[in-house]
Coordinates of C-alpha atoms in Angstrom, one line a residue:
M23 CA 38.2 20.3 -49.1
F24 CA 37.6 20.6 -45.3
G25 CA 33.9 21.3 -46.0
I26 CA 34.8 24.7 -47.6
N27 CA 33.0 25.6 -50.8
G28 CA 34.3 27.9 -53.6
P29 CA 33.0 31.3 -52.3
E30 CA 34.2 30.6 -48.7
F31 CA 37.6 29.7 -50.0
I32 CA 37.8 32.9 -52.0
L33 CA 36.7 34.9 -49.0
L34 CA 39.4 33.2 -46.8
L35 CA 42.0 33.9 -49.5
L36 CA 41.1 37.6 -49.6
I37 CA 41.2 37.9 -45.8
G38 CA 44.6 36.2 -45.9
I39 CA 45.9 38.6 -48.5
L40 CA 44.7 41.6 -46.4
V41 CA 46.2 40.2 -43.2
I42 CA 49.6 39.3 -44.7
G43 CA 49.8 42.5 -46.7
P44 CA 51.3 43.3 -50.1
Q45 CA 54.9 43.5 -48.8
R46 CA 55.0 40.0 -47.4
L47 CA 52.8 38.3 -49.9
P48 CA 55.6 37.3 -52.4
E49 CA 57.6 35.8 -49.5
Y50 CA 54.6 33.7 -48.3
T51 CA 53.6 32.5 -51.8
Q52 CA 57.2 31.3 -52.3
K53 CA 57.1 29.5 -49.0
L54 CA 53.8 27.9 -50.0
A55 CA 55.2 26.8 -53.4
N56 CA 58.2 25.3 -51.6
L57 CA 56.0 23.4 -49.2
V58 CA 53.9 22.0 -52.0
R59 CA 57.0 20.8 -53.9
E60 CA 58.4 19.2 -50.7
V61 CA 55.2 17.4 -50.0
R62 CA 55.0 16.1 -53.6
R63 CA 58.7 15.0 -53.4
M64 CA 58.0 13.1 -50.1
A65 CA 54.9 11.4 -51.6
S66 CA 56.8 10.2 -54.6
G67 CA 59.6 9.0 -52.4
A68 CA 57.2 7.1 -50.2
R69 CA 55.6 5.5 -53.3
E70 CA 59.0 4.5 -54.6
Q71 CA 60.1 3.1 -51.2
I72 CA 56.9 1.0 -51.0
K73 CA 57.5 -0.2 -54.6
E74 CA 61.0 -1.3 -53.7
E75 CA 60.1 -3.0 -50.4
V76 CA 56.8 -4.7 -51.4
G77 CA 57.7 -5.3 -55.0
I78 CA 54.4 -4.2 -56.4
D79 CA 53.1 -0.9 -57.8
I80 CA 50.4 0.8 -55.8
D81 CA 48.4 1.5 -58.9
D82 CA 48.3 -2.2 -59.7
V83 CA 46.7 -3.2 -56.3
D84 CA 43.0 -4.1 -56.4
W85 CA 41.8 -2.1 -53.4
K86 CA 38.3 -3.4 -53.7
K87 CA 39.5 -6.7 -52.5
Y88 CA 40.7 -5.1 -49.3
D89 CA 37.6 -3.1 -48.6
P90 CA 36.2 -4.0 -45.2
R91 CA 32.7 -3.1 -46.2
Q92 CA 32.5 -6.2 -48.3
Y93 CA 32.6 -8.3 -45.1
D94 CA 29.3 -7.1 -43.8
P95 CA 27.9 -10.0 -41.7
R96 CA 24.3 -9.2 -42.6
R97 CA 25.1 -9.4 -46.3
I98 CA 27.2 -12.6 -46.0
I99 CA 24.3 -14.4 -44.1
K100 CA 21.7 -13.1 -46.5
E101 CA 23.7 -14.4 -49.5
A102 CA 24.3 -17.8 -47.7
L103 CA 20.6 -18.2 -47.0
L104 CA 19.5 -17.3 -50.5
E105 CA 22.0 -19.6 -52.2
D106 CA 20.1 -22.6 -53.7
D107 CA 22.6 -25.4 -53.7
T108 CA 20.3 -28.3 -53.1
K109 CA 21.1 -31.1 -55.4
P110 CA 19.0 -34.2 -56.0
V111 CA 20.3 -37.3 -54.2
S112 CA 20.4 -40.7 -55.9
A113 CA 18.5 -43.6 -54.4
G114 CA 21.7 -45.3 -53.3
G115 CA 23.4 -42.1 -52.1
P116 CA 24.6 -41.6 -48.5
A117 CA 21.9 -39.2 -47.6
A118 CA 19.1 -41.5 -48.8
V119 CA 20.6 -44.5 -46.9
A120 CA 20.9 -42.4 -43.7
A121 CA 17.3 -41.1 -44.0
A122 CA 16.1 -44.7 -44.5
A123 CA 18.1 -46.0 -41.5
S124 CA 16.8 -43.2 -39.2
A125 CA 13.2 -43.9 -40.3
A126 CA 13.7 -47.6 -39.5
S127 CA 15.2 -47.0 -36.1
S128 CA 12.5 -44.6 -35.1
A129 CA 9.9 -47.2 -36.0
E130 CA 11.4 -49.7 -33.6
E131 CA 10.4 -49.8 -29.9
R132 CA 13.1 -48.4 -27.7
P133 CA 13.4 -49.4 -24.1
A134 CA 12.3 -46.9 -21.5
R135 CA 15.0 -45.0 -19.9
V136 CA 15.7 -45.9 -16.3
I137 CA 16.6 -43.0 -14.0
E138 CA 18.0 -43.9 -10.6
S139 CA 17.7 -41.3 -7.8
L140 CA 19.7 -41.2 -4.6
G141 CA 18.2 -41.9 -1.3
V142 CA 17.8 -39.3 1.5
G143 CA 21.2 -38.6 3.0
E144 CA 23.0 -40.7 0.4
R145 CA 26.1 -39.0 -1.1
A146 CA 26.6 -38.8 -4.8
P147 CA 29.5 -40.9 -6.2
F148 CA 32.8 -39.0 -6.3
D149 CA 35.6 -39.8 -8.7
T150 CA 38.9 -38.6 -7.3
E151 CA 40.7 -39.1 -10.6
A152 CA 38.2 -36.9 -12.6
T153 CA 38.9 -33.7 -10.6

């Protein structure tokens, strides 16, 4: 609790008792007890209000599903890269046909690409409708 261990808490409690004094100690313990009761009442009221408005019990919620640490991009990429979902493709399947077509088209001679350059001082064509 607030980084305070047992012996430190007891020391703070003893210092509080000495500072408050034996005359006012019952009054302050009663105030502390009332404060704790009020906080518990408010917490249970909030729980009931959430249950009424949302329609579910907070204890029934799977909080692990909403944990943002499960959405670590490094973990997601690692899992996606390590997944082995390669499946064999049949001879007549679309991937096999596409691979054969690309192999056939690369074997054919393609015409050389012609690049036209502008002459010195010649302006580039301008399309007024495109801008």
